[in-house]
Amino acid sequence: MLLNLKHKIYVTLFFIAFFASNLNAQVLDPEIEEKVSALLAQMTLEEKVGQMTQIDVGVVTVMNGQDVDQPFDMARLEDAIISHHVGSILNAPSTPNNKAQSIEKWRNMTQTIRAVAARTRLKIPIIYGIDAIHGATYTQNSTLFPQAINMAATFNRDLSFKEGEITAREVKASGIDWNFSPVMDIGRQPLWPRLWETYGEDVYLASSLGSAFIEGHQSNDLSAADKAPTCLKHYVGYSFPINGKDRTPTSIGERMLREIFLPSFEAGINAGAPTIMVNSAEVDGIPGHANYHYLTTILRNELGFMGFTVSDWEDIIRLYSRDKVAASPREAVKMAVMAGVDMSMVPFNFSFYDLLLDLAQRGEVPVSRIDEAVTRILRVKYQSGLFERTEPTIAVNAHFATKEAEIINRQAAQESIVLAKNDKHFLPLSKKASILVTGPTANLLSVMNGGWTLTWQGDDESLYPKNKLTLLEAIKQKTSGKVTYVGGKNYQDEINIEQAVTEARTHDVVVLALGEKPYTETSGNIDTLNLPFPQLQLAQALFATGKPVVLVTFGGRPRIITDIAQQANAVVLGFLPGMEGGVAMADVLFGDINPSGKLPISYPRNTNDIVLYDHKPMESYAPNQYNPLYPFGHGLSYSEFETHGLTLDKTQIQVGEGIEVSVDVKNIGKMTGKETVLVYLNDVVASVTRPTKQLKAYAKVELKPNEIKKLHFTISADAMSLIGVDMKRQIEIGEFKVMVGNESVNFNVNEK
Ligand code: NOJ
């Protein structure tokens, strides 16, 4: 339509911060800068290269060192810190596998490391890093939250902020300095075994929740006793492997990069994250660790990132050993450092140190580049207060795994559970009903926690705390009715179908818990989203009894449940709700809380029909369609809500202005509940194809029956922008459409 055609007049935007409540962290503190340059001036080349080296704690511990308080081989520790000047150590000690340690042991260990660093010439502290992905992973009895995919389903920034606060406190109480979290990759490939580490498929939601986490974790003062630096992962494009397997190639064009994958990192930088970990895979033929364009041109020159980048595990050497873009390990080191990697997670030896030292001595890597990297590392060490930190200063009792943290954790789990189907109000269950609980995920804690729980893969059930409840245990605790359990032997086969069927016949209802075992990274690669056949067989056999079935799922990915969901009376998607997941799920099943989780991903109907909610017009242009089993944003409640009266403050604005949106939301059901209102935008006609809709704002509110609340949102100018034909961010004048619920209103952006 001619009227809708836009003039080709564009306004370039200069990086308007998305969620910039704390821009200070990327602004340099002159006092710190002075200290950094004074220190740098005193450093030898060896000391500088050492700062850029990060080793696994296994290099300096006694392998197979059972659970002793002090697992170090002191000669090796001194060799690393005093002779090789290493700047950083990571991971949990091997005893023999990397696993969670007591908090006392962590405090002793990190104290030993500090003491050795204090004996070095310049007394530069080590920065100790850990993957505290959903809480302090490797500290026994820590508060372990729902995984990021669940936090996204809460649509609750406060909870993400509080998760950040509690995680930082428990990491610091453990004597650890630095958290390799949050994952800011956008989860748009459901096969990818790390989907659950992301905040889902939407750019705005991930940016918003990840920023809230960072703000809670760091506040304005990284050096506070209970705050710690975060690390944005995995910059950039890691989450979108073409074949779905971890650490395999993707091909992301510059526009898609800037529209989809970059903004969450930008938001994280603006929220103050001082470190960034590099993508372990490759984008369009360039391995993440060799990508100068991403690591320097965009990250430094455009986004103004002032902290340091750290490689992922062994990834510099892999430029040679795996990717063959370097002809030798030496060339690999040169390539990565010159591309913009500041610290190498080597992690098992000093090869990086030796090679970089040699490269610098021969002038093949300029000392100026090394100075730049070391400046960034020292800056973060000063910002984090590490030079003053002489011991873990947080008292454990009042600050670690508190009752208050447990309550917040339980609320997060409750709000993250998605009631996807509830035929004829089948749920909530009566507490008098007799229930058969069955299925491979009904009686394990590991299936609700996933990877990065007590161990890397999270699959050692024997390490899980004895006081936390599985779904079965939580159900038993809640009801006065008879509860029978028929377990399966594992996820793939030998589920005891016959016995489950016999028991189903004598109970009022079946709670069938299916899903995935825990995993992360490459160990979680799969070839199909289909559930293992024995789980489907169990479901079909139970449906055949004619007894009502509540299907509960746990796991990190949307495994295909289309056929069995259709036959189930209710479907509740648990994903990975963490240590309070069993209790939270039982709270939902019995109606002790009203479910409010909404899907942060599109739940596919079929394994190969993966269309995301913010798809392009041609993806839903007949005969194509967006037809997931459950769409992005779907999630039922025991109450019902409606939105109406969508209005804009103006229908004509000038380019560069924002627009105010208001809408009423009403609880039209019979139970108090929480509802998330989602505000979408569509750029009606543009010079490049636009998503049919994109989330631009959301709010979660609690409403009593019949209560109405008026909600106000701002759609900023930035939210109206696109990456134009010239690859620059800009706003095109013309018509835009705002959508909330069943209503939509248009407005026009006019030339100034
Ligand atoms: C590899 C993973 O890709 C990354 O997420 C993690 O932070 C590092 N290993 C350190 O454990």
PDB file of N, CA, C and O in Angstrom, residues 1-7 684-686 733-735 746 748:
ATOM      1  N   MET A   1       0.836  -1.203   0.000  1.00  0.00           N
ATOM      2  CA  MET A   1       0.000   0.000   0.000  1.00  0.00           C
ATOM      3  C   MET A   1       0.872   1.254   0.000  1.00  0.00           C
ATOM      4  O   MET A   1       1.772   1.386   0.822  1.00  0.00           O
ATOM      5  N   LEU A   2       0.541   2.143  -0.890  1.00  0.00           N
ATOM      6  CA  LEU A   2       1.376   3.323  -1.045  1.00  0.00           C
ATOM      7  C   LEU A   2       1.522   4.104   0.261  1.00  0.00           C
ATOM      8  O   LEU A   2       2.597   4.547   0.639  1.00  0.00           O
ATOM      9  N   LEU A   3       0.398   4.212   0.963  1.00  0.00           N
ATOM     10  CA  LEU A   3       0.407   4.991   2.204  1.00  0.00           C
ATOM     11  C   LEU A   3       1.425   4.470   3.210  1.00  0.00           C
ATOM     12  O   LEU A   3       1.972   5.220   4.004  1.00  0.00           O
ATOM     13  N   ASN A   4       1.602   3.163   3.173  1.00  0.00           N
ATOM     14  CA  ASN A   4       2.490   2.558   4.156  1.00  0.00           C
ATOM     15  C   ASN A   4       3.962   2.628   3.768  1.00  0.00           C
ATOM     16  O   ASN A   4       4.825   2.361   4.587  1.00  0.00           O
ATOM     17  N   LEU A   5       4.198   2.941   2.522  1.00  0.00           N
ATOM     18  CA  LEU A   5       5.595   2.927   2.073  1.00  0.00           C
ATOM     19  C   LEU A   5       6.415   3.969   2.812  1.00  0.00           C
ATOM     20  O   LEU A   5       5.994   5.095   3.016  1.00  0.00           O
ATOM     21  N   LYS A   6       7.562   3.556   3.167  1.00  0.00           N
ATOM     22  CA  LYS A   6       8.377   4.483   3.951  1.00  0.00           C
ATOM     23  C   LYS A   6       9.345   5.229   3.073  1.00  0.00           C
ATOM     24  O   LYS A   6       9.886   4.672   2.150  1.00  0.00           O
ATOM     25  N   HIS A   7       9.550   6.456   3.435  1.00  0.00           N
ATOM     26  CA  HIS A   7      10.616   7.192   2.769  1.00  0.00           C
ATOM     27  C   HIS A   7      11.929   6.591   3.221  1.00  0.00           C
ATOM     28  O   HIS A   7      12.038   6.133   4.333  1.00  0.00           O
ATOM     29  N   VAL A 684       5.392  -2.007  10.187  1.00  0.00           N
ATOM     30  CA  VAL A 684       4.461  -2.514   9.172  1.00  0.00           C
ATOM     31  C   VAL A 684       5.108  -2.700   7.796  1.00  0.00           C
ATOM     32  O   VAL A 684       4.957  -3.737   7.168  1.00  0.00           O
ATOM     33  N   VAL A 685       5.822  -1.694   7.344  1.00  0.00           N
ATOM     34  CA  VAL A 685       6.550  -1.826   6.069  1.00  0.00           C
ATOM     35  C   VAL A 685       7.959  -1.282   6.284  1.00  0.00           C
ATOM     36  O   VAL A 685       8.119  -0.209   6.862  1.00  0.00           O
ATOM     37  N   ALA A 686       8.932  -2.009   5.835  1.00  0.00           N
ATOM     38  CA  ALA A 686      10.309  -1.557   6.062  1.00  0.00           C
ATOM     39  C   ALA A 686      11.187  -1.955   4.892  1.00  0.00           C
ATOM     40  O   ALA A 686      10.784  -2.758   4.044  1.00  0.00           O
ATOM     41  N   ILE A 733      10.832   5.894   9.081  1.00  0.00           N
ATOM     42  CA  ILE A 733       9.549   6.534   9.330  1.00  0.00           C
ATOM     43  C   ILE A 733       8.439   5.701   8.686  1.00  0.00           C
ATOM     44  O   ILE A 733       8.680   4.923   7.764  1.00  0.00           O
ATOM     45  N   GLY A 734       7.234   5.855   9.200  1.00  0.00           N
ATOM     46  CA  GLY A 734       6.108   5.091   8.674  1.00  0.00           C
ATOM     47  C   GLY A 734       5.297   4.485   9.802  1.00  0.00           C
ATOM     48  O   GLY A 734       5.360   4.932  10.949  1.00  0.00           O
ATOM     49  N   GLU A 735       4.564   3.450   9.456  1.00  0.00           N
ATOM     50  CA  GLU A 735       3.556   2.916  10.355  1.00  0.00           C
ATOM     51  C   GLU A 735       4.096   1.770  11.223  1.00  0.00           C
ATOM     52  O   GLU A 735       4.840   0.912  10.734  1.00  0.00           O
ATOM     53  N   ASN A 746      -2.293   1.226  15.876  1.00  0.00           N
ATOM     54  CA  ASN A 746      -1.168   1.663  15.046  1.00  0.00           C
ATOM     55  C   ASN A 746      -0.753   3.099  15.371  1.00  0.00           C
ATOM     56  O   ASN A 746      -1.540   3.878  15.865  1.00  0.00           O
ATOM     57  N   ASN A 748       2.216   6.294  13.821  1.00  0.00           N
ATOM     58  CA  ASN A 748       3.127   6.657  12.741  1.00  0.00           C
ATOM     59  C   ASN A 748       4.357   7.371  13.254  1.00  0.00           C
ATOM     60  O   ASN A 748       4.251   8.241  14.112  1.00  0.00           O
TER      61      ASN A 748
END
